[in-house]
């Protein structure tokens, strides 16, 4: 699609500028940029449609705020069939902490499927393959799961993805949960750590652009005592601040979970509330007054 | 394809293996029990029931999977002294396993480096179990005691401490994964003073604040350590004067502070001679009354259907 349109304009006399595009081509490419829905409409809205393919998005937050939940939700939502408005793609989930619980992924897949069936019932008659594809176990089977136990395994796995992505063209998202855990131990050579992290992030950015997929890096937070008060910062933030196209921070606002865009080339800073339900990430029902007990 | 690196199909991990807590009510709170391949933290004040629960888990591990166990031996690393051998012996008398005490390996750790070297040695124990049962439960009781004396509150020491957290956690998670083990780490709590802005005021998990014995508390070792565990459970207690004869009783609760596979949930339990036992929800009104007085829940976001289910 966008690839062929680029070549068409090259054929039209831009041969001297091999690989260059006109600004119009870039604009149309951006407008056709694929997004993966998060499951929460307000969150999708502040993201400009959802998590962007061809970009690296960092998601940070405290333990329990929902980073893994979002990671699993995206690994499921990337699989929403094209007929239902999704990408019909597969997912790579790199689990560095043991947070990926298959039973939860199964629940989230069930929730996604049940919402699809509710919302697109009228279109399903045009979609005969539906019953086989829309099964939680099929969704789970489309997640390529890697469990990492050390930083060397993490480097090796990301290097391995080069070949893997050549063969598995359906992959449309890579989730790394979480990116910095194995780098937060003591490193004798901090310069090495910086080089390794930098190299990893560049590689992932290349994958995003080359294979038109979304890269989502979940990150932990740490507290920094700055100017007399504690601030939350992303772990190993200095090493990463340049490497990600987008950054989302998940945080608590009172008893409600919120997300805000901390960095984006095209989106303005905005916040959105979201819920984690049995079905997964969903809209916060702000119109529903919470029941006051006692 | 490089040797050794292969994507896995998540379906291989279903059905999820869990270790029973020895009580069906608590198991229901945790959707079966403690997960294999994962690190679960049990935090609470002294005498909240942490060690009691751990002892129960050591015996539960010996049960066959059909009864929620792992048919496995356990490794218990303790940093609090003395090791409660009499209590364990008393509990083991009701175990259906042959020679339960022969399948529980106990080691003492006095410092973080002690723990790391014990865990390194444990690789051998895990890979070549001395008895016919594999070792599939590792308990560290408690992580907090290891860090009590060696570290001051200055940034350099805190950084050093933090490095050790991640090194220990990475080792425990690797063992959980490689040997299909359940890893349990107990943690103490510290008082939370002042506003939300303090280092300990940062909200972590499903509750804006955690309470025990009428004090606002939070698990020790800060945000760093919180990033190191997969699941955090909080045990709280409250001594109450009973209405009738003026006698006091202790009420206890287990709360899910965060877990990748569990919603916010809470369950009341008791500790009796046979061990830790959850209380079935008798009436919602009684439950809410108990929780409101212990201030252990953010009441406005309470989902009643998740309590003790």
Coordinates of C-alpha atoms in Angstrom, one line a residue:
Chain A
X1 CA 0.0 0.0 0.0
X2 CA 2.2 2.8 1.2
X3 CA 5.2 1.0 -0.1
X4 CA 3.9 0.7 -3.6
X5 CA 2.7 4.3 -3.7
X6 CA 6.2 5.4 -2.8
X7 CA 7.6 3.4 -5.7
X8 CA 5.0 4.8 -8.1
X9 CA 6.1 8.4 -7.4
X10 CA 9.7 7.3 -7.8
X11 CA 8.9 6.0 -11.2
X12 CA 7.4 9.3 -12.0
X13 CA 10.8 10.9 -12.4
X14 CA 12.3 11.0 -9.0
X15 CA 14.9 8.3 -9.8
X16 CA 17.8 10.5 -8.8
X17 CA 16.4 10.6 -5.3
X18 CA 16.3 6.9 -4.7
X19 CA 14.2 6.0 -1.6
X20 CA 13.0 9.7 -1.2
X21 CA 9.4 10.5 -1.0
X22 CA 7.4 13.6 -1.6
X23 CA 5.9 15.3 1.4
X24 CA 2.4 14.3 0.0
X25 CA 3.4 10.7 0.0
X26 CA 4.6 11.0 3.6
X27 CA 1.3 12.7 4.6
X28 CA -0.8 10.0 3.0
X29 CA 1.3 7.4 4.6
X30 CA 0.8 8.9 8.0
X31 CA -2.9 9.1 7.4
X32 CA -2.9 5.4 6.5
X33 CA -0.8 4.6 9.5
X34 CA -2.2 1.6 11.3
X35 CA -3.2 1.8 14.9
X36 CA -3.9 -0.9 17.5
X37 CA -6.8 -0.1 19.8
X38 CA -6.1 -0.2 23.5
X39 CA -9.7 -1.2 24.3
X40 CA -10.4 2.2 25.8
X41 CA -11.9 4.8 23.5
X42 CA -10.6 7.8 25.4
X43 CA -7.1 6.4 25.6
X44 CA -7.2 5.6 21.9
X45 CA -8.4 9.2 21.3
X46 CA -5.4 10.9 23.1
X47 CA -3.2 8.5 21.2
X48 CA -4.5 9.6 17.9
X49 CA -6.4 6.4 17.2
X50 CA -4.4 3.9 19.2
X51 CA -0.9 2.6 19.5
X52 CA 0.9 3.5 16.2
X53 CA 2.6 1.0 14.0
X54 CA 6.1 1.9 12.8
X55 CA 6.7 3.6 16.1
X56 CA 8.2 2.8 19.5
X57 CA 6.0 3.6 22.4
X58 CA 7.2 3.4 26.0
X59 CA 4.7 2.8 28.7
X60 CA 5.7 3.5 32.3
X61 CA 4.0 3.3 35.6
X62 CA 4.2 2.0 39.2
X63 CA 3.7 -1.7 39.9
X64 CA 0.0 -2.7 39.7
X65 CA -1.1 0.3 37.6
X66 CA -1.8 -1.9 34.5
X67 CA 1.3 -1.9 32.3
X68 CA 1.2 -5.7 31.8
X69 CA -2.6 -5.5 31.4
X70 CA -2.1 -3.0 28.6
X71 CA 0.7 -5.1 27.0
X72 CA -1.5 -8.2 27.0
X73 CA -4.5 -6.2 25.7
X74 CA -2.5 -5.0 22.8
X75 CA -1.1 -8.5 22.0
X76 CA -4.8 -9.5 21.8
X77 CA -6.2 -6.5 20.0
X78 CA -3.6 -6.6 17.2
X79 CA -5.3 -9.8 16.2
X80 CA -8.8 -8.2 15.7
X81 CA -9.7 -9.3 12.2
X82 CA -9.5 -6.8 9.4
X83 CA -13.2 -7.4 8.7
X84 CA -13.8 -6.0 12.2
X85 CA -11.6 -3.0 11.7
X86 CA -8.4 -4.4 13.2
X87 CA -5.0 -5.4 11.8
X88 CA -5.5 -9.1 11.8
X89 CA -1.9 -9.5 12.9
X90 CA 0.2 -11.5 15.3
X91 CA 2.1 -10.5 18.4
X92 CA 5.5 -11.1 19.9
X93 CA 5.5 -10.9 23.8
X94 CA 8.9 -10.7 25.4
X95 CA 8.4 -11.4 29.1
X96 CA 11.4 -10.4 31.2
X97 CA 9.7 -10.5 34.6
X98 CA 7.3 -13.4 34.6
X99 CA 4.3 -11.1 34.5
X100 CA 2.5 -12.7 31.6
X101 CA -0.2 -14.9 33.0
X102 CA -1.7 -17.1 30.3
X103 CA -5.0 -17.4 32.2
X104 CA -5.3 -13.6 32.2
X105 CA -4.4 -13.5 28.5
X106 CA -7.2 -16.0 27.9
X107 CA -9.7 -13.9 29.8
X108 CA -8.7 -10.8 27.9
X109 CA -9.0 -12.7 24.6
X110 CA -12.4 -13.9 25.6
X111 CA -13.4 -10.3 26.5
X112 CA -12.2 -9.0 23.2
X113 CA -14.0 -11.6 21.2
X114 CA -17.2 -11.2 23.1
X115 CA -17.2 -7.4 22.5
X116 CA -16.4 -8.0 18.8
X117 CA -19.4 -10.4 18.5
X118 CA -21.6 -7.9 20.3
X119 CA -20.6 -5.0 18.1
X120 CA -20.3 -6.5 14.7
X121 CA -23.1 -9.0 14.7
X122 CA -24.6 -7.3 11.7
X123 CA -21.4 -7.8 9.7
X124 CA -20.7 -11.4 10.7
X125 CA -22.8 -12.8 7.9
X126 CA -20.1 -11.5 5.5
X127 CA -17.4 -13.1 7.6
X128 CA -17.8 -16.9 7.3
X129 CA -14.4 -17.8 8.9
X130 CA -15.5 -16.1 12.1
X131 CA -16.2 -19.0 14.4
X132 CA -12.8 -20.6 14.0
X133 CA -10.8 -17.4 14.2
X134 CA -12.7 -15.9 17.1
X135 CA -11.7 -18.4 19.7
X136 CA -9.6 -17.5 22.7
X137 CA -7.2 -20.4 22.1
X138 CA -6.5 -19.2 18.6
X139 CA -5.7 -15.7 19.9
X140 CA -3.3 -17.2 22.4
X141 CA -1.6 -19.3 19.7
X142 CA -1.0 -16.2 17.7
X143 CA 1.2 -14.7 20.5
X144 CA 4.8 -15.7 20.1
X145 CA 6.0 -15.8 23.7
X146 CA 9.6 -15.4 24.9
X147 CA 10.5 -15.7 28.6
X148 CA 13.8 -13.9 29.4
X149 CA 15.8 -14.6 32.5
X150 CA 18.9 -12.4 32.1
X151 CA 20.1 -9.3 30.2
X152 CA 22.2 -11.5 27.9
X153 CA 19.0 -13.5 27.0
X154 CA 17.3 -10.3 26.3
X155 CA 19.9 -9.1 23.9
X156 CA 20.1 -12.5 22.2
X157 CA 16.3 -12.6 21.8
X158 CA 16.1 -9.2 20.2
X159 CA 18.9 -10.1 17.8
X160 CA 17.0 -13.3 17.0
X161 CA 14.0 -11.4 16.0
X162 CA 15.8 -10.1 12.9
X163 CA 15.5 -13.5 11.3
X164 CA 12.1 -14.3 12.9
X165 CA 10.4 -11.2 11.5
X166 CA 11.7 -12.0 8.0
X167 CA 9.8 -15.3 8.2
X168 CA 6.7 -14.2 10.2
X169 CA 5.3 -11.3 8.2
X170 CA 2.1 -11.3 10.2
X171 CA 3.6 -9.9 13.3
X172 CA 2.3 -6.4 13.9
X173 CA 3.4 -5.8 17.5
X174 CA 6.3 -6.5 19.7
X175 CA 5.7 -6.0 23.5
X176 CA 8.7 -6.0 25.8
X177 CA 7.5 -6.4 29.5
X178 CA 9.6 -4.9 30.9
X179 CA 12.5 -3.4 29.1
X180 CA 14.8 -2.4 32.0
X181 CA 14.3 -5.0 34.7
X182 CA 17.4 -7.0 33.9
X183 CA 19.5 -3.8 33.6
X184 CA 18.7 -2.5 37.1
X185 CA 21.3 -4.7 38.8
X186 CA 24.8 -3.5 39.3
X187 CA 26.8 -3.4 36.2
X188 CA 30.6 -3.2 36.5
X189 CA 30.7 -1.3 33.2
X190 CA 28.0 1.3 33.1
X191 CA 29.1 2.5 29.7
X192 CA 28.5 -1.0 28.4
X193 CA 25.0 -1.0 29.9
X194 CA 24.3 2.3 28.1
X195 CA 25.7 1.0 24.8
X196 CA 23.7 -2.2 25.1
X197 CA 20.4 -0.5 25.9
X198 CA 21.0 2.1 23.2
X199 CA 21.8 -0.7 20.6
X200 CA 18.6 -2.6 21.7
X201 CA 16.4 0.4 21.3
X202 CA 17.8 1.3 17.9
X203 CA 17.3 -2.3 16.7
X204 CA 13.7 -2.2 17.9
X205 CA 13.1 1.1 16.2
X206 CA 14.4 -0.4 13.0
X207 CA 12.1 -3.4 13.3
X208 CA 9.2 -1.0 13.8
X209 CA 9.9 0.9 10.6
X210 CA 11.1 -2.0 8.4
X211 CA 8.2 -4.3 9.2
X212 CA 5.5 -1.7 9.9
X213 CA 4.8 -2.9 13.3
X214 CA 4.3 -1.4 16.7
X215 CA 6.9 -1.7 19.4
X216 CA 5.7 -1.2 22.9
X217 CA 8.2 -1.1 25.7
X218 CA 6.9 -1.4 29.3
X219 CA 9.1 0.3 31.9
X220 CA 9.2 0.5 35.6
X221 CA 9.4 3.7 37.6
X222 CA 11.7 4.8 40.3
X223 CA 11.7 7.8 42.7
X224 CA 14.2 10.6 42.4
X225 CA 14.6 13.1 45.2
X226 CA 14.8 16.4 43.3
X227 CA 14.6 19.9 44.8
X228 CA 13.2 18.8 48.1
X229 CA 10.5 16.4 46.9
X230 CA 10.2 13.0 45.4
X231 CA 9.5 12.6 41.7
X232 CA 8.6 9.5 39.8
X233 CA 10.9 8.9 36.8
X234 CA 11.2 6.1 34.4
X235 CA 13.9 3.5 35.2
X236 CA 17.1 4.2 33.4
X237 CA 15.4 7.1 31.9
X238 CA 18.5 8.9 30.7
X239 CA 19.4 6.0 28.5
X240 CA 16.0 5.8 26.9
X241 CA 14.7 9.3 26.7
X242 CA 15.8 9.7 23.1
X243 CA 15.0 6.2 21.8
X244 CA 11.2 6.1 22.0
X245 CA 8.9 8.0 19.7
X246 CA 6.1 8.1 22.2
X247 CA 5.8 7.8 26.0
X248 CA 2.7 7.1 28.0
X249 CA 2.7 7.3 31.8
X250 CA 0.0 5.3 33.6
X251 CA -0.8 6.7 37.1
X252 CA -3.3 6.9 39.9
X253 CA -5.5 9.9 40.1
X254 CA -7.2 9.3 43.4
X255 CA -8.8 5.8 43.0
X256 CA -8.9 6.0 39.2
X257 CA -6.4 4.9 36.7
X258 CA -5.3 7.5 34.2
X259 CA -2.9 7.6 31.3
X260 CA -1.1 10.7 30.0
X261 CA 1.0 11.4 26.9
X262 CA 4.4 12.4 28.1
X263 CA 6.1 12.5 24.8
X264 CA 4.9 12.4 21.2
X265 CA 6.0 14.0 18.0
X266 CA 2.5 14.7 16.9
X267 CA 0.1 14.5 19.8
X268 CA -0.4 17.1 22.4
X269 CA -0.2 16.2 26.1
X270 CA -3.5 14.9 27.3
X271 CA -4.8 12.5 29.8
X272 CA -7.5 9.9 29.7
X273 CA -9.0 7.7 32.4
X274 CA -9.2 3.9 31.9
X275 CA -10.5 0.9 33.7
X276 CA -9.1 -2.6 34.1
X277 CA -12.0 -5.0 34.0
X278 CA -12.4 -8.8 33.9
X279 CA -12.5 -8.4 30.1
X280 CA -9.4 -6.2 30.0
X281 CA -8.7 -2.5 29.4
X282 CA -11.9 -0.6 28.9
X283 CA -13.4 2.9 29.0
X284 CA -13.8 4.4 32.4
X285 CA -17.5 4.8 33.1
X286 CA -17.4 8.3 34.3
X287 CA -21.2 8.7 34.2
X288 CA -21.7 6.0 36.8
X289 CA -21.5 7.4 40.3
X290 CA -19.6 5.1 42.6
X291 CA -21.7 3.4 45.2
X292 CA -20.8 4.8 48.6
X293 CA -20.7 2.1 51.2
X294 CA -21.4 2.9 54.8
Chain B
X1 CA 17.1 -20.2 14.1
X2 CA 19.6 -19.7 16.9
X3 CA 19.9 -22.6 19.2
X4 CA 18.1 -22.2 22.5
X5 CA 15.9 -19.3 21.5
X6 CA 12.5 -20.3 20.4
X7 CA 9.1 -18.7 20.8
X8 CA 6.6 -20.6 22.9
X9 CA 2.9 -21.0 22.4
X10 CA 1.2 -19.6 25.6
X11 CA -1.3 -22.5 25.4
X12 CA 1.6 -24.7 26.7
X13 CA 1.1 -23.0 30.0
X14 CA -2.5 -23.8 30.4
X15 CA -4.0 -25.0 32.7
X16 CA -2.1 -22.6 35.0
X17 CA -0.4 -24.5 37.8
X18 CA -1.2 -23.2 41.3
X19 CA -0.2 -24.2 44.8
X20 CA -3.1 -24.3 47.3
X21 CA -2.9 -22.3 50.5
X22 CA -4.6 -25.2 52.2
X23 CA -7.9 -23.4 52.4
X24 CA -10.6 -23.3 49.7
X25 CA -11.7 -19.8 50.6
X26 CA -8.2 -18.3 50.3
X27 CA -7.7 -20.3 47.2
X28 CA -10.8 -18.8 45.7
X29 CA -9.4 -15.3 46.5
X30 CA -6.3 -16.2 44.6
X31 CA -8.0 -18.2 41.8
X32 CA -6.5 -21.4 42.8
X33 CA -3.6 -20.5 44.9
X34 CA 0.0 -19.2 44.3
X35 CA 1.1 -19.4 40.7
X36 CA 4.1 -21.4 39.5
X37 CA 6.9 -19.6 37.7
X38 CA 6.1 -16.4 39.6
X39 CA 7.3 -14.5 42.7
X40 CA 4.6 -13.8 45.3
X41 CA 5.2 -11.4 48.1
X42 CA 3.3 -11.7 51.4
X43 CA 3.6 -8.5 53.3
X44 CA 2.3 -7.7 56.8
X45 CA 3.3 -6.6 60.3
X46 CA 4.8 -8.9 62.9
X47 CA 2.4 -11.7 63.9
X48 CA 0.1 -11.0 60.9
X49 CA 0.4 -14.6 59.9
X50 CA 3.1 -14.5 57.2
X51 CA 5.3 -17.3 58.6
X52 CA 2.2 -19.3 59.6
X53 CA 1.1 -19.2 56.0
X54 CA 4.5 -20.1 54.7
X55 CA 4.6 -23.2 56.9
X56 CA 1.3 -24.2 55.6
X57 CA 2.6 -23.8 52.0
X58 CA 5.6 -26.0 52.8
X59 CA 3.2 -28.8 53.7
X60 CA 0.7 -28.1 50.9
X61 CA 3.6 -28.5 48.3
X62 CA 3.8 -32.1 49.2
X63 CA 0.2 -32.8 48.2
X64 CA -0.5 -34.2 44.8
X65 CA -1.7 -31.8 42.1
X66 CA -5.2 -33.3 42.3
X67 CA -5.4 -31.7 45.8
X68 CA -3.8 -28.4 44.8
X69 CA -0.2 -29.4 45.6
X70 CA 2.9 -29.8 43.6
X71 CA 4.1 -33.3 44.8
X72 CA 7.2 -31.4 45.7
X73 CA 9.8 -30.7 48.3
X74 CA 10.5 -27.2 49.5
X75 CA 13.4 -24.9 50.3
X76 CA 12.8 -22.5 53.2
X77 CA 15.3 -19.7 53.7
X78 CA 14.8 -17.8 56.8
X79 CA 16.4 -14.6 58.0
X80 CA 14.3 -14.3 61.1
X81 CA 15.3 -16.4 64.1
X82 CA 14.6 -18.9 65.5
X83 CA 13.1 -21.1 62.8
X84 CA 9.6 -22.2 64.0
X85 CA 10.4 -25.9 64.0
X86 CA 7.8 -26.8 66.7
X87 CA 5.0 -25.1 64.9
X88 CA 6.0 -26.8 61.7
X89 CA 6.2 -30.2 63.4
X90 CA 2.7 -29.6 64.9
X91 CA 1.2 -28.7 61.5
X92 CA 3.0 -31.6 59.8
X93 CA 1.2 -34.2 62.0
X94 CA -2.0 -33.6 60.0
X95 CA -0.1 -33.9 56.7
X96 CA -1.0 -36.9 54.6
X97 CA 2.4 -37.0 53.1
X98 CA 5.0 -39.6 54.3
X99 CA 7.9 -37.9 56.1
X100 CA 6.9 -34.3 55.4
X101 CA 9.8 -32.9 57.4
X102 CA 12.3 -34.9 55.3
X103 CA 11.2 -33.0 52.3
X104 CA 11.6 -29.5 53.7
X105 CA 15.1 -28.0 53.4
X106 CA 15.9 -25.2 55.7
X107 CA 18.7 -22.7 55.4
X108 CA 19.5 -19.5 57.3
X109 CA 20.6 -16.2 55.7
X110 CA 22.0 -13.3 57.6
X111 CA 22.7 -10.8 54.8
X112 CA 21.8 -10.2 51.2
X113 CA 25.1 -11.7 50.1
X114 CA 24.2 -14.8 52.2
X115 CA 20.9 -15.1 50.4
X116 CA 22.5 -14.7 46.9
X117 CA 25.1 -17.4 47.7
X118 CA 22.4 -19.7 49.1
X119 CA 20.3 -19.2 45.9
X120 CA 23.4 -20.0 43.8
X121 CA 23.9 -23.2 45.8
X122 CA 20.2 -23.9 45.5
X123 CA 20.5 -24.3 41.8
X124 CA 22.2 -27.6 42.6
X125 CA 19.4 -28.6 44.9
X126 CA 16.8 -27.7 42.4
X127 CA 18.6 -29.5 39.5
X128 CA 19.5 -32.6 41.5
X129 CA 17.0 -33.0 44.4
X130 CA 18.4 -35.1 47.2
X131 CA 15.0 -36.9 47.7
X132 CA 12.8 -38.5 45.1
X133 CA 10.7 -35.3 45.0
X134 CA 11.7 -32.2 43.0
X135 CA 12.0 -29.0 44.9
X136 CA 9.3 -26.7 43.6
X137 CA 8.6 -24.2 46.4
X138 CA 11.1 -21.7 47.6
X139 CA 10.3 -19.5 50.5
X140 CA 12.3 -16.5 51.7
X141 CA 11.1 -15.3 55.2
X142 CA 11.7 -12.4 55.3
X143 CA 13.4 -10.3 52.7
X144 CA 13.2 -7.2 54.9
X145 CA 15.2 -8.6 57.8
X146 CA 18.1 -9.1 55.4
X147 CA 18.3 -5.3 54.8
X148 CA 17.7 -4.0 58.2
X149 CA 21.2 -3.3 59.5
X150 CA 23.5 -3.0 56.5
X151 CA 22.1 0.0 54.8
X152 CA 21.7 3.7 55.8
X153 CA 19.3 6.1 54.4
X154 CA 21.7 8.0 52.1
X155 CA 21.3 7.9 48.3
X156 CA 24.4 5.8 47.8
X157 CA 23.4 3.0 50.1
X158 CA 19.8 3.1 48.8
X159 CA 21.2 2.6 45.3
X160 CA 23.4 -0.2 46.4
X161 CA 20.4 -1.8 48.2
X162 CA 18.3 -1.4 45.1
X163 CA 20.9 -3.2 42.9
X164 CA 20.7 -6.1 45.3
X165 CA 16.9 -6.2 45.1
X166 CA 17.1 -6.6 41.4
X167 CA 19.8 -9.2 41.5
X168 CA 17.9 -11.3 44.1
X169 CA 14.6 -10.9 42.2
X170 CA 16.2 -11.9 38.9
X171 CA 17.7 -15.0 40.5
X172 CA 14.4 -16.0 42.2
X173 CA 12.5 -15.4 38.9
X174 CA 15.0 -17.5 36.9
X175 CA 14.6 -20.3 39.4
X176 CA 10.8 -20.0 39.3
X177 CA 10.9 -20.3 35.6
X178 CA 13.6 -22.9 35.1
X179 CA 12.3 -25.3 37.7
X180 CA 8.6 -24.6 37.5
X181 CA 8.7 -23.4 41.1
X182 CA 6.4 -21.2 43.3
X183 CA 8.5 -18.5 45.0
X184 CA 7.2 -16.8 48.1
X185 CA 8.9 -13.9 49.8
X186 CA 7.6 -12.4 53.0
X187 CA 8.1 -8.7 53.7
X188 CA 7.6 -6.5 56.8
X189 CA 5.7 -3.2 56.8
X190 CA 6.8 0.3 57.9
X191 CA 4.6 3.1 59.1
X192 CA 3.6 5.7 56.6
X193 CA 3.9 9.1 58.1
X194 CA 2.9 12.4 56.5
X195 CA 1.4 13.1 53.2
X196 CA 1.3 11.3 49.9
X197 CA 4.4 13.1 48.8
X198 CA 6.8 11.1 50.8
X199 CA 8.8 8.2 49.3
X200 CA 6.5 5.8 51.1
X201 CA 3.4 7.7 50.2
X202 CA 3.5 6.7 46.6
X203 CA 0.4 4.6 45.9
X204 CA 1.3 1.2 44.7
X205 CA -1.5 -1.2 43.8
X206 CA -5.2 -1.4 44.4
X207 CA -5.4 0.5 47.7
X208 CA -4.7 4.1 48.4
X209 CA -3.6 3.1 51.9
X210 CA -3.1 -0.1 53.8
X211 CA -3.9 -0.4 57.5
X212 CA -3.0 -2.9 60.2
X213 CA -3.6 -2.7 63.9
X214 CA -5.0 0.8 63.4
X215 CA -1.8 2.2 61.8
X216 CA -1.3 3.2 58.2
X217 CA 1.5 1.1 56.9
X218 CA 3.2 0.0 53.6
X219 CA 5.4 -2.9 52.7
X220 CA 9.1 -2.2 53.5
X221 CA 11.9 -1.7 51.0
X222 CA 10.1 0.9 48.9
X223 CA 9.2 1.2 45.3
X224 CA 12.3 -0.5 44.1
X225 CA 11.5 -3.8 45.8
X226 CA 7.8 -3.4 44.7
X227 CA 9.1 -3.5 41.1
X228 CA 10.7 -6.9 41.9
X229 CA 7.7 -9.0 42.7
X230 CA 4.9 -10.3 40.5
X231 CA 2.2 -10.5 43.0
X232 CA 1.8 -8.6 46.3
X233 CA -0.5 -9.9 49.0
X234 CA -1.1 -7.9 52.2
X235 CA -2.0 -9.5 55.5
X236 CA -3.5 -7.2 58.1
X237 CA -4.9 -7.6 61.6
X238 CA -7.0 -5.7 64.0
X239 CA -7.7 -6.5 67.7
X240 CA -11.3 -5.9 68.4
X241 CA -13.3 -5.8 71.6
X242 CA -16.1 -8.3 71.1
X243 CA -19.6 -6.9 71.9
X244 CA -20.7 -9.4 74.5
X245 CA -18.3 -10.2 77.3
X246 CA -15.8 -7.5 76.6
X247 CA -13.2 -10.0 75.4
X248 CA -11.0 -9.1 72.5
X249 CA -10.4 -11.1 69.4
X250 CA -8.1 -10.6 66.5
X251 CA -9.6 -10.2 63.0
X252 CA -7.4 -10.8 60.0
X253 CA -7.6 -10.0 56.3
X254 CA -5.7 -10.9 53.2
X255 CA -5.8 -8.4 50.4
X256 CA -4.6 -8.5 46.8
X257 CA -2.5 -5.3 46.4
X258 CA -1.5 -6.1 42.9
X259 CA -1.3 -9.2 40.7
X260 CA -1.3 -9.6 36.9
X261 CA -4.0 -12.3 37.1
X262 CA -6.2 -11.1 39.9
X263 CA -8.6 -8.3 40.5
X264 CA -8.6 -6.2 43.7
X265 CA -10.0 -8.5 46.3
X266 CA -10.0 -9.1 50.0
X267 CA -10.8 -12.0 52.3
X268 CA -11.0 -12.4 56.1
X269 CA -9.2 -15.3 57.7
X270 CA -8.4 -16.9 61.0
X271 CA -5.4 -18.7 62.4
X272 CA -6.4 -21.8 64.3
X273 CA -4.4 -24.8 65.4
X274 CA -4.8 -26.5 62.1
X275 CA -3.4 -23.4 60.4
X276 CA -4.6 -20.4 58.4
X277 CA -8.2 -20.6 57.3
X278 CA -10.4 -18.2 55.2
X279 CA -13.8 -17.1 56.4
X280 CA -16.6 -17.7 54.0
X281 CA -18.6 -14.6 53.4
X282 CA -21.5 -14.9 55.8
X283 CA -23.1 -11.6 55.2
X284 CA -21.9 -8.6 53.3
X285 CA -23.0 -6.3 56.0
X286 CA -20.7 -7.9 58.7
X287 CA -17.8 -7.9 56.2
X288 CA -18.2 -4.3 55.3
X289 CA -18.4 -3.3 59.0
X290 CA -15.2 -5.2 59.7
X291 CA -13.4 -3.6 56.8
X292 CA -14.7 -0.1 57.5
X293 CA -13.4 -0.1 61.0
X294 CA -10.0 -1.5 59.9
X295 CA -9.8 1.1 57.1
X296 CA -8.1 -1.4 55.0
X297 CA -10.0 -0.7 51.8
X298 CA -10.8 2.2 49.5
X299 CA -14.5 1.7 50.1
X300 CA -15.8 3.7 47.2
X301 CA -14.2 1.5 44.6
X302 CA -15.2 -1.8 46.2
X303 CA -16.5 -4.5 44.0
X304 CA -18.4 -6.7 46.4
X305 CA -18.5 -9.6 44.1
X306 CA -14.8 -10.0 44.3
X307 CA -14.6 -10.4 48.1
X308 CA -13.8 -13.9 49.1
X309 CA -14.9 -15.3 45.8

